[in-house]
Short mmCIF file of C-alpha atoms in Angstrom, two decimals:
data_model
loop_
_atom_site.label_atom_id
_atom_site.label_comp_id
_atom_site.label_asym_id
_atom_site.label_seq_id
_atom_site.Cartn_x
_atom_site.Cartn_y
_atom_site.Cartn_z
CA UNK A 23 0.16 -0.02 -0.33
CA UNK A 24 1.42 3.30 -0.99
CA UNK A 25 -0.52 6.25 0.22
CA UNK A 26 -0.06 9.68 -1.47
CA UNK A 27 3.30 10.63 -0.75
CA UNK A 28 2.98 14.86 -0.94
CA UNK A 29 -0.02 16.90 -2.34
CA UNK A 30 -0.21 16.09 -6.00
CA UNK A 31 1.28 12.12 -5.82
CA UNK A 32 -0.87 9.51 -7.23
CA UNK A 33 -0.60 6.65 -5.73
CA UNK A 34 -2.63 3.00 -6.16
CA UNK A 35 -2.70 0.15 -3.43
CA UNK A 36 -0.59 -2.58 -3.95
CA UNK A 37 -3.87 -4.99 -3.97
CA UNK A 38 -6.69 -5.48 -5.34
CA UNK A 39 -8.43 -3.29 -2.94
CA UNK A 40 -11.29 -1.78 -4.97
CA UNK A 41 -12.22 -4.61 -6.50
CA UNK A 42 -13.83 -8.37 -5.69
CA UNK A 43 -16.90 -9.17 -3.60
CA UNK A 44 -17.07 -6.51 -0.33
CA UNK A 45 -19.63 -9.43 1.00
CA UNK A 46 -22.98 -9.74 -0.91
CA UNK A 47 -26.18 -8.95 1.57
CA UNK A 48 -24.03 -7.33 4.48
CA UNK A 49 -24.31 -4.74 5.72
CA UNK A 50 -22.17 -1.25 4.57
CA UNK A 51 -21.04 -1.43 8.31
CA UNK A 52 -19.44 -4.92 7.40
CA UNK A 53 -18.98 -3.98 4.01
CA UNK A 54 -16.73 -1.17 5.35
CA UNK A 55 -14.87 -3.48 7.79
CA UNK A 56 -13.71 -5.77 4.75
CA UNK A 57 -12.83 -2.86 3.04
CA UNK A 58 -10.49 -1.79 5.52
CA UNK A 59 -8.95 -5.20 6.56
CA UNK A 60 -8.05 -5.27 2.48
CA UNK A 61 -6.54 -1.84 2.93
CA UNK A 62 -4.35 -2.78 5.74
CA UNK A 63 -3.55 -6.22 4.64
CA UNK A 64 -2.24 -4.44 1.04
CA UNK A 65 0.14 -2.30 3.26
CA UNK A 66 3.95 -2.62 3.45
CA UNK A 67 5.23 -3.08 6.62
CA UNK A 68 7.85 0.01 6.23
CA UNK A 69 5.30 2.38 5.45
CA UNK A 70 5.28 5.21 7.34
CA UNK A 71 1.06 5.44 8.92
CA UNK A 72 2.05 8.51 11.41
CA UNK A 73 2.97 10.76 8.56
CA UNK A 74 0.28 9.54 6.34
CA UNK A 75 -2.27 10.23 9.20
CA UNK A 76 -0.69 14.07 10.12
CA UNK A 77 -0.99 14.53 6.64
CA UNK A 78 -4.64 13.15 5.89
CA UNK A 79 -5.22 15.41 9.18
CA UNK A 80 -4.18 18.60 7.30
CA UNK A 81 -5.66 17.80 4.26
CA UNK A 82 -8.97 17.34 5.70
CA UNK A 83 -8.74 20.56 7.68
CA UNK A 84 -8.45 22.97 4.75
CA UNK A 85 -11.89 22.16 3.21
CA UNK A 86 -13.08 22.08 7.21
CA UNK A 87 -11.66 25.74 8.16
CA UNK A 88 -12.52 27.28 4.44
CA UNK A 89 -16.32 26.13 5.04
CA UNK A 90 -16.43 27.45 8.32
CA UNK A 91 -15.09 31.02 7.85
CA UNK A 92 -16.24 31.39 3.83
CA UNK A 93 -19.48 33.41 4.18
CA UNK A 94 -21.66 34.66 2.17
CA UNK A 95 -24.33 37.80 1.88
CA UNK A 96 -26.82 38.35 -0.92
CA UNK A 97 -26.50 41.65 -2.64
CA UNK A 98 -29.71 43.76 -3.07
CA UNK A 99 -32.09 42.87 -5.50
CA UNK A 100 -29.77 41.04 -7.37
CA UNK A 101 -29.26 37.69 -5.57
CA UNK A 102 -26.08 38.20 -6.47
CA UNK A 103 -23.24 36.14 -3.81
CA UNK A 104 -20.56 38.26 -1.95
CA UNK A 105 -17.82 37.22 0.11
CA UNK A 106 -18.16 37.48 3.99
CA UNK A 107 -16.41 36.19 7.28
CA UNK A 108 -17.41 35.29 10.82
CA UNK A 109 -15.05 36.17 11.89
CA UNK A 110 -15.44 40.08 11.22
CA UNK A 111 -18.95 40.25 13.75
CA UNK A 112 -17.91 36.82 15.93
CA UNK A 113 -13.64 37.83 16.65
CA UNK A 114 -14.58 35.40 19.50
CA UNK A 115 -14.52 32.76 16.66
CA UNK A 116 -10.56 33.70 16.06
CA UNK A 117 -9.20 31.18 18.33
CA UNK A 118 -10.86 28.13 16.18
CA UNK A 119 -8.39 29.28 13.42
CA UNK A 120 -5.53 27.88 15.30
CA UNK A 121 -6.80 24.10 15.17
CA UNK A 122 -8.03 24.54 11.63
CA UNK A 123 -4.75 26.35 10.23
CA UNK A 124 -2.91 23.29 9.75
CA UNK A 125 -0.25 24.33 7.17
CA UNK A 126 2.33 24.30 9.43
CA UNK A 127 1.69 19.96 9.68
CA UNK A 128 1.28 20.16 5.99
CA UNK A 129 4.41 21.91 4.67
CA UNK A 130 6.44 19.34 7.75
CA UNK A 131 5.00 16.16 6.52
CA UNK A 132 5.61 17.15 2.69
CA UNK A 133 9.20 17.82 3.48
CA UNK A 134 9.23 15.01 5.13
CA UNK A 135 8.36 12.37 2.47
CA UNK A 136 10.31 14.78 -0.80
CA UNK A 137 13.49 13.92 1.21
CA UNK A 138 12.33 10.06 1.56
CA UNK A 139 11.28 9.98 -2.45
CA UNK A 140 14.43 12.21 -3.72
CA UNK A 141 16.26 9.90 -2.34
CA UNK A 142 14.63 6.67 -3.60
CA UNK A 143 14.92 8.06 -6.96
CA UNK A 144 18.91 9.02 -6.52
CA UNK A 145 18.82 5.13 -5.52
CA UNK A 146 17.36 4.20 -8.92
CA UNK A 147 20.10 6.91 -10.44
CA UNK A 148 17.07 9.06 -11.66
CA UNK A 149 18.56 12.48 -12.03
CA UNK A 150 17.09 15.31 -9.67
CA UNK A 151 15.70 17.37 -12.61
CA UNK A 152 13.96 14.30 -13.86
CA UNK A 153 12.47 13.71 -10.29
CA UNK A 154 11.50 17.43 -9.82
CA UNK A 155 9.45 17.14 -13.27
CA UNK A 156 7.57 14.63 -11.87
CA UNK A 157 6.76 16.10 -8.63
CA UNK A 158 5.88 19.57 -10.65
CA UNK A 159 3.29 17.52 -12.61
CA UNK A 160 1.76 15.99 -10.08
CA UNK A 161 1.20 18.98 -8.82
CA UNK A 162 0.18 21.01 -12.10
CA UNK A 163 -2.58 18.43 -13.52
CA UNK A 164 -4.84 19.45 -11.13
CA UNK A 165 -4.89 22.39 -10.72
CA UNK A 166 -4.78 23.08 -15.01
CA UNK A 167 -8.17 20.55 -14.51
CA UNK A 168 -10.18 23.29 -12.26
CA UNK A 169 -9.39 26.14 -14.04
CA UNK A 170 -10.02 24.82 -16.81
CA UNK A 171 -13.64 23.20 -15.88
CA UNK A 172 -13.71 26.97 -14.07
CA UNK A 173 -13.44 28.53 -17.30
CA UNK A 174 -16.09 26.89 -19.14
CA UNK A 175 -18.25 27.32 -16.13
CA UNK A 176 -18.03 31.06 -15.76
CA UNK A 177 -18.74 30.96 -19.15
CA UNK A 178 -22.08 28.87 -19.13
CA UNK A 179 -22.74 30.53 -15.23
CA UNK A 180 -22.90 33.60 -17.67
CA UNK A 181 -24.78 32.99 -19.95
CA UNK A 182 -27.85 31.28 -17.98
CA UNK A 183 -28.30 34.86 -16.02
CA UNK A 184 -25.73 34.44 -13.06
CA UNK A 185 -24.54 37.61 -11.84
CA UNK A 186 -21.32 39.27 -12.43
CA UNK A 187 -20.83 39.37 -8.68
CA UNK A 188 -21.25 35.61 -8.24
CA UNK A 189 -19.01 34.67 -11.38
CA UNK A 190 -16.29 36.93 -9.26
CA UNK A 191 -16.96 35.83 -5.77
CA UNK A 192 -16.59 31.81 -7.29
CA UNK A 193 -13.30 33.09 -8.77
CA UNK A 194 -11.79 34.30 -5.11
CA UNK A 195 -12.99 30.87 -3.44
CA UNK A 196 -11.34 28.19 -6.37
CA UNK A 197 -8.28 30.49 -6.34
CA UNK A 198 -7.82 30.82 -2.70
CA UNK A 199 -6.56 27.76 -1.82
CA UNK A 200 -4.61 27.54 -5.53
CA UNK A 201 -1.82 30.34 -4.24
CA UNK A 202 -0.86 27.51 -2.05
CA UNK A 203 0.02 24.90 -4.97
CA UNK A 204 1.76 27.59 -6.49
CA UNK A 205 3.84 28.34 -3.06
CA UNK A 206 4.52 24.54 -2.71
CA UNK A 207 6.04 24.07 -6.26
CA UNK A 208 8.77 26.73 -5.67
CA UNK A 209 9.75 25.10 -2.14
CA UNK A 210 9.65 21.20 -3.79
CA UNK A 211 12.18 22.43 -5.95
CA UNK A 212 14.25 24.01 -3.25
CA UNK A 213 14.58 20.05 -1.88
CA UNK A 214 18.25 19.50 -2.67
CA UNK A 215 19.17 22.79 -0.89
CA UNK A 216 17.13 21.80 2.12
CA UNK A 217 18.36 18.47 2.27
CA UNK A 218 21.66 19.84 1.96
CA UNK A 219 20.94 22.78 4.59
CA UNK A 220 19.27 19.99 7.50
CA UNK A 221 22.81 17.65 6.70
CA UNK A 222 25.27 20.61 8.11
CA UNK A 223 23.23 22.70 10.33
CA UNK A 224 21.09 20.02 12.03
CA UNK A 225 17.26 20.54 11.75
CA UNK A 226 16.78 23.25 14.34
CA UNK A 227 20.18 24.92 13.05
CA UNK A 228 19.04 25.01 9.50
CA UNK A 229 15.33 26.33 10.48
CA UNK A 230 16.31 28.69 12.37
CA UNK A 231 17.47 31.18 10.02
CA UNK A 232 14.45 31.23 8.09
CA UNK A 233 12.24 32.39 11.70
CA UNK A 234 15.08 35.20 12.26
CA UNK A 235 14.28 36.46 8.65
CA UNK A 236 10.45 36.68 9.21
CA UNK A 237 11.03 38.11 12.74
CA UNK A 238 13.33 40.99 11.08
CA UNK A 239 10.26 41.93 8.31
CA UNK A 240 8.03 41.84 11.30
CA UNK A 241 9.88 44.02 12.89
CA UNK A 242 10.18 46.40 10.29
CA UNK A 243 6.49 46.28 9.40
CA UNK A 244 4.73 46.62 13.14
CA UNK A 245 7.91 48.16 14.39
CA UNK A 246 8.51 51.88 15.64
CA UNK A 247 9.20 52.42 11.91
CA UNK A 248 6.66 50.84 10.47
CA UNK A 249 4.55 54.30 8.89
CA UNK A 250 8.03 54.37 6.66
CA UNK A 251 8.09 50.98 5.48
CA UNK A 252 6.60 50.28 1.69
CA UNK A 253 3.22 47.23 1.83
CA UNK A 254 5.25 45.17 -0.29
CA UNK A 255 7.67 44.33 2.14
CA UNK A 256 5.58 41.50 3.47
CA UNK A 257 6.09 39.74 0.13
CA UNK A 258 9.53 39.24 1.46
CA UNK A 259 8.13 36.60 4.38
CA UNK A 260 6.30 34.28 1.96
CA UNK A 261 8.36 31.77 0.37
CA UNK A 262 10.89 31.38 4.15
CA UNK A 263 7.33 32.17 5.73
CA UNK A 264 6.45 28.79 4.78
CA UNK A 265 9.31 27.26 3.67
CA UNK A 266 10.43 26.91 7.54
CA UNK A 267 7.67 24.10 8.49
CA UNK A 268 8.93 22.43 5.40
CA UNK A 269 12.97 22.36 6.18
CA UNK A 270 11.65 21.33 9.40
CA UNK A 271 10.08 18.25 7.83
CA UNK A 272 12.99 17.84 5.72
CA UNK A 273 15.43 17.25 8.45
CA UNK A 274 13.05 15.10 10.22
CA UNK A 275 13.12 12.63 6.97
CA UNK A 276 16.76 12.98 6.77
CA UNK A 277 17.43 12.32 10.52
CA UNK A 278 18.18 15.58 12.38
CA UNK A 279 15.29 16.54 14.18
CA UNK A 280 14.59 14.11 17.05
CA UNK A 281 12.91 14.20 19.82
CA UNK A 282 14.73 17.07 22.50
CA UNK A 283 14.12 18.46 19.51
CA UNK A 284 10.93 18.07 19.22
CA UNK A 285 10.03 19.26 22.68
CA UNK A 286 12.28 22.93 22.23
CA UNK A 287 10.16 23.40 19.53
CA UNK A 288 6.65 22.71 21.35
CA UNK A 289 7.68 24.73 24.30
CA UNK A 290 9.50 27.53 22.57
CA UNK A 291 6.76 27.98 19.48
CA UNK A 292 4.02 27.85 22.88
CA UNK A 293 5.92 30.82 24.31
CA UNK A 294 6.55 32.64 21.03
CA UNK A 295 3.09 32.17 20.29
CA UNK A 296 1.87 33.50 23.59
CA UNK A 297 4.19 36.03 24.07
CA UNK A 298 3.66 37.90 20.12
CA UNK A 299 -0.26 37.25 21.28
CA UNK A 300 -0.29 39.17 24.60
CA UNK A 301 3.00 41.49 24.60
CA UNK A 302 2.86 42.59 20.60
CA UNK A 303 -0.79 42.31 19.63
CA UNK A 304 -0.30 39.94 16.73
CA UNK A 305 -3.73 39.65 15.47
CA UNK A 306 -5.54 36.72 17.11
CA UNK A 307 -6.82 34.49 14.05
CA UNK A 308 -4.64 32.84 11.12
CA UNK A 309 -6.76 33.52 8.75
CA UNK A 310 -7.48 36.71 6.82
CA UNK A 311 -10.29 39.01 8.74
CA UNK A 312 -12.17 41.42 5.88
CA UNK A 313 -11.43 44.84 7.32
CA UNK A 314 -8.60 44.46 9.82
CA UNK A 315 -5.43 46.26 9.22
CA UNK A 316 -3.10 43.47 9.83
CA UNK A 317 -3.00 39.65 8.46
CA UNK A 318 -1.48 36.38 9.55
CA UNK A 319 -1.59 34.68 6.96
CA UNK A 320 -1.15 36.38 3.56
CA UNK A 321 2.11 36.98 3.91
CA UNK A 322 2.81 34.51 7.02
CA UNK A 323 3.69 36.39 10.52
CA UNK A 324 5.56 35.28 12.99
CA UNK A 325 2.79 34.27 14.82
CA UNK A 326 2.48 31.24 11.77
CA UNK A 327 6.05 30.23 12.14
CA UNK A 328 5.04 29.84 15.91
CA UNK A 329 2.19 27.67 15.08
CA UNK A 330 4.03 25.91 13.01
CA UNK A 331 6.56 24.98 15.38
CA UNK A 332 3.79 24.17 17.76
CA UNK A 333 2.59 21.12 15.92
CA UNK A 334 6.20 20.00 14.07
CA UNK A 335 6.93 19.59 17.59
CA UNK A 336 3.83 17.42 18.77
CA UNK A 337 3.96 15.51 15.52
CA UNK A 338 7.47 14.42 15.86
CA UNK A 339 6.29 13.42 19.50
CA UNK A 340 3.20 11.88 19.17
CA UNK A 341 4.65 10.28 15.70
CA UNK A 342 4.61 6.72 17.17
CA UNK A 343 1.25 6.40 18.94
CA UNK A 344 -0.51 7.82 16.45
CA UNK A 345 1.58 5.27 13.96
CA UNK A 346 0.87 2.25 16.69
CA UNK A 347 -2.98 3.83 16.89
CA UNK A 348 -3.13 3.56 12.87
CA UNK A 349 -1.97 0.10 12.51
CA UNK A 350 -4.02 -1.71 15.45
CA UNK A 351 -7.21 0.52 13.88
CA UNK A 352 -7.54 -1.22 9.84
CA UNK A 353 -11.25 1.24 10.56
CA UNK A 354 -9.36 4.34 11.26
CA UNK A 355 -5.89 3.27 8.47
CA UNK A 356 -8.17 2.97 5.31
CA UNK A 357 -9.97 6.82 5.25
CA UNK A 358 -5.89 7.85 5.49
CA UNK A 359 -5.02 6.19 2.46
CA UNK A 360 -8.36 7.53 0.66
CA UNK A 361 -7.86 10.60 1.51
CA UNK A 362 -4.25 10.71 0.36
CA UNK A 363 -5.33 9.45 -2.54
CA UNK A 364 -7.12 12.64 -2.94
CA UNK A 365 -5.19 15.30 -1.71
CA UNK A 366 -5.15 17.30 -4.84
CA UNK A 367 -8.27 16.79 -5.97
CA UNK A 368 -9.82 17.71 -2.00
CA UNK A 369 -7.13 20.82 -2.45
CA UNK A 370 -8.88 22.36 -5.74
CA UNK A 371 -12.43 21.24 -5.28
CA UNK A 372 -13.65 22.10 -2.29
CA UNK A 373 -14.61 25.36 -2.88
CA UNK A 374 -16.58 24.14 -6.40
CA UNK A 375 -18.52 21.75 -3.38
CA UNK A 376 -19.72 24.99 -1.72
CA UNK A 377 -20.52 26.91 -4.12
CA UNK A 378 -22.14 24.22 -5.88
CA UNK A 379 -25.34 24.84 -3.16
CA UNK A 380 -24.46 28.42 -2.49
CA UNK A 381 -25.28 29.63 -6.02
CA UNK A 382 -27.81 27.57 -6.96
CA UNK A 383 -29.53 28.82 -3.28
CA UNK A 384 -29.29 32.01 -4.28
CA UNK A 385 -32.18 33.43 -6.01
CA UNK A 386 -33.95 31.67 -2.74
CA UNK A 387 -32.97 34.38 -0.68
CA UNK A 388 -31.01 34.58 2.18
CA UNK A 389 -30.44 30.95 3.38
CA UNK A 390 -29.64 30.60 7.08
CA UNK A 391 -26.09 29.31 7.73
CA UNK A 392 -25.68 29.37 3.80
CA UNK A 393 -26.38 32.73 2.07
CA UNK A 394 -27.64 34.63 5.42
CA UNK A 395 -24.91 37.66 6.62
CA UNK A 396 -22.81 35.22 8.97
CA UNK A 397 -23.25 37.71 12.27
CA UNK A 398 -24.51 35.38 14.87
CA UNK A 399 -24.32 32.28 16.56
CA UNK A 400 -26.84 30.65 14.97
CA UNK A 401 -25.20 31.08 11.50
CA UNK A 402 -22.67 29.20 13.23
CA UNK A 403 -24.92 26.54 13.85
CA UNK A 404 -26.43 26.76 10.63
CA UNK A 405 -23.03 26.09 8.66
CA UNK A 406 -22.40 22.94 11.14
CA UNK A 407 -25.71 21.32 9.53
CA UNK A 408 -24.40 21.77 5.73
CA UNK A 409 -20.76 20.96 6.02
CA UNK A 410 -22.04 17.12 5.43
CA UNK A 411 -24.11 18.17 2.31
CA UNK A 412 -20.38 19.92 1.33
CA UNK A 413 -18.61 16.39 2.01
CA UNK A 414 -21.07 14.71 0.23
CA UNK A 415 -20.33 16.83 -3.19
CA UNK A 416 -17.35 17.58 -2.87
CA UNK A 417 -16.80 13.28 -2.90
CA UNK A 418 -19.19 13.03 -6.11
CA UNK A 419 -17.19 15.97 -7.88
CA UNK A 420 -13.97 13.83 -6.55
CA UNK A 421 -15.34 10.76 -8.12
CA UNK A 422 -15.32 12.65 -11.62
CA UNK A 423 -12.26 15.83 -10.72
CA UNK A 424 -9.34 12.94 -9.59
CA UNK A 425 -8.80 11.59 -12.99
CA UNK A 426 -6.70 14.86 -13.30
CA UNK A 427 -4.47 13.82 -11.05
CA UNK A 428 -3.42 11.13 -13.54
CA UNK A 429 -1.17 11.29 -16.41
CA UNK A 430 -2.94 12.50 -19.43
CA UNK A 431 -1.61 9.85 -21.55
CA UNK A 432 -4.54 9.76 -23.41
CA UNK A 433 -4.84 13.13 -24.21
CA UNK A 434 -4.82 14.53 -27.94
CA UNK A 435 -3.11 17.18 -28.78
CA UNK A 436 -6.41 19.19 -29.51
CA UNK A 437 -7.26 18.16 -25.69
CA UNK A 438 -3.81 19.68 -24.24
CA UNK A 439 -3.73 22.82 -26.35
CA UNK A 440 -7.90 23.38 -25.54
CA UNK A 441 -7.07 22.93 -21.78
CA UNK A 442 -3.78 25.22 -21.98
CA UNK A 443 -5.99 28.06 -23.57
CA UNK A 444 -9.12 27.62 -21.11
CA UNK A 445 -6.64 27.80 -17.84
CA UNK A 446 -4.98 30.90 -19.17
CA UNK A 447 -8.74 32.45 -19.64
CA UNK A 448 -9.13 31.62 -16.42
CA UNK A 449 -5.98 32.81 -14.93
CA UNK A 450 -6.68 36.06 -17.17
CA UNK A 451 -9.91 36.52 -15.58
CA UNK A 452 -8.80 35.68 -11.75
CA UNK A 453 -6.09 38.07 -11.87
CA UNK A 454 -8.03 40.84 -13.63
CA UNK A 455 -10.33 40.26 -10.72
CA UNK A 456 -8.45 39.51 -7.62
#
């Protein structure tokens, strides 16, 4: 059994997990139990189940977080959807973003998986350039797929009379998770350099300069001379901010990040997080809040790195326990495998699942928890009630969209050209909107 090694990696179980009789006449729980046993039996003994479990947890946090903060309001008279956030009216919900912001875990396990994959490629005498092209292709195909489909959807929805404001809102939400793929691709290209840094400087030593860089930029942005600092300066944190957890993951994969270092990350990250919040006035929300003067995530602030340090330290310390749990419980391991195999599908299409419900409901007027303004605890309860439907639609969309994760070997030159043109059209529209 090989679960996905990182976003964009598509692998298949080493066994007939999706085929064969599941048990005629048996109930769904019995059929799932049989499926889980086959998944467990097909998993190689050396598989690092803890890393797969952490990746699955971080993957599921992405749609859950976006669905919970992705509110809408309706324009007067035209039933047009506009983006809104419950965090604007309910700032007390900000600590929930500490739980759902798990990109630190995502980059951590991504770095761990990449270094392992790079070493396997080297053992097969595969050139680093070829390894990287394969990695980037697996990331790019699903993005091109969702862009191609949405280019057609924008034209169809516009022709059907959907308001332009709704189309702009949809594009913002669809593009929202895709920036991550671009950043991840750039960081993946730096893997060989990250490996050398970890081998020479150790786990914490190779990641510390990135944290210090972000701290220095934050000091310029928010310190005594902040008024004289241009707005674009924060972009200097974009790559080092997200590379921090990835570098820790590379160090973990090379054996340079061990339990003593993990304890230091957990304790130090917790202390830094508290100091930044209580003494330096960093925003409590880990995601952007409309109208707020400062944001932690775009680009990442030092608070994001503090949280990533806490998450990374906890992940390393809990690795053995999590691995043992997933070995003892096939019923938990099977969903982990399914989620890992659908990594890019989940990232690229989860907003489409929510939009499918919201856009079709907009003509009905404000719907509690959906198109009603997110300004009360009742909205939160209503949105929680919608999450199972969003998840079901994502599963249905995923069955069709997962084909974009596989190599497009059957695509003709005409198909590839059409996909490239539609992707370019969507990208152009998105740039104009954003």
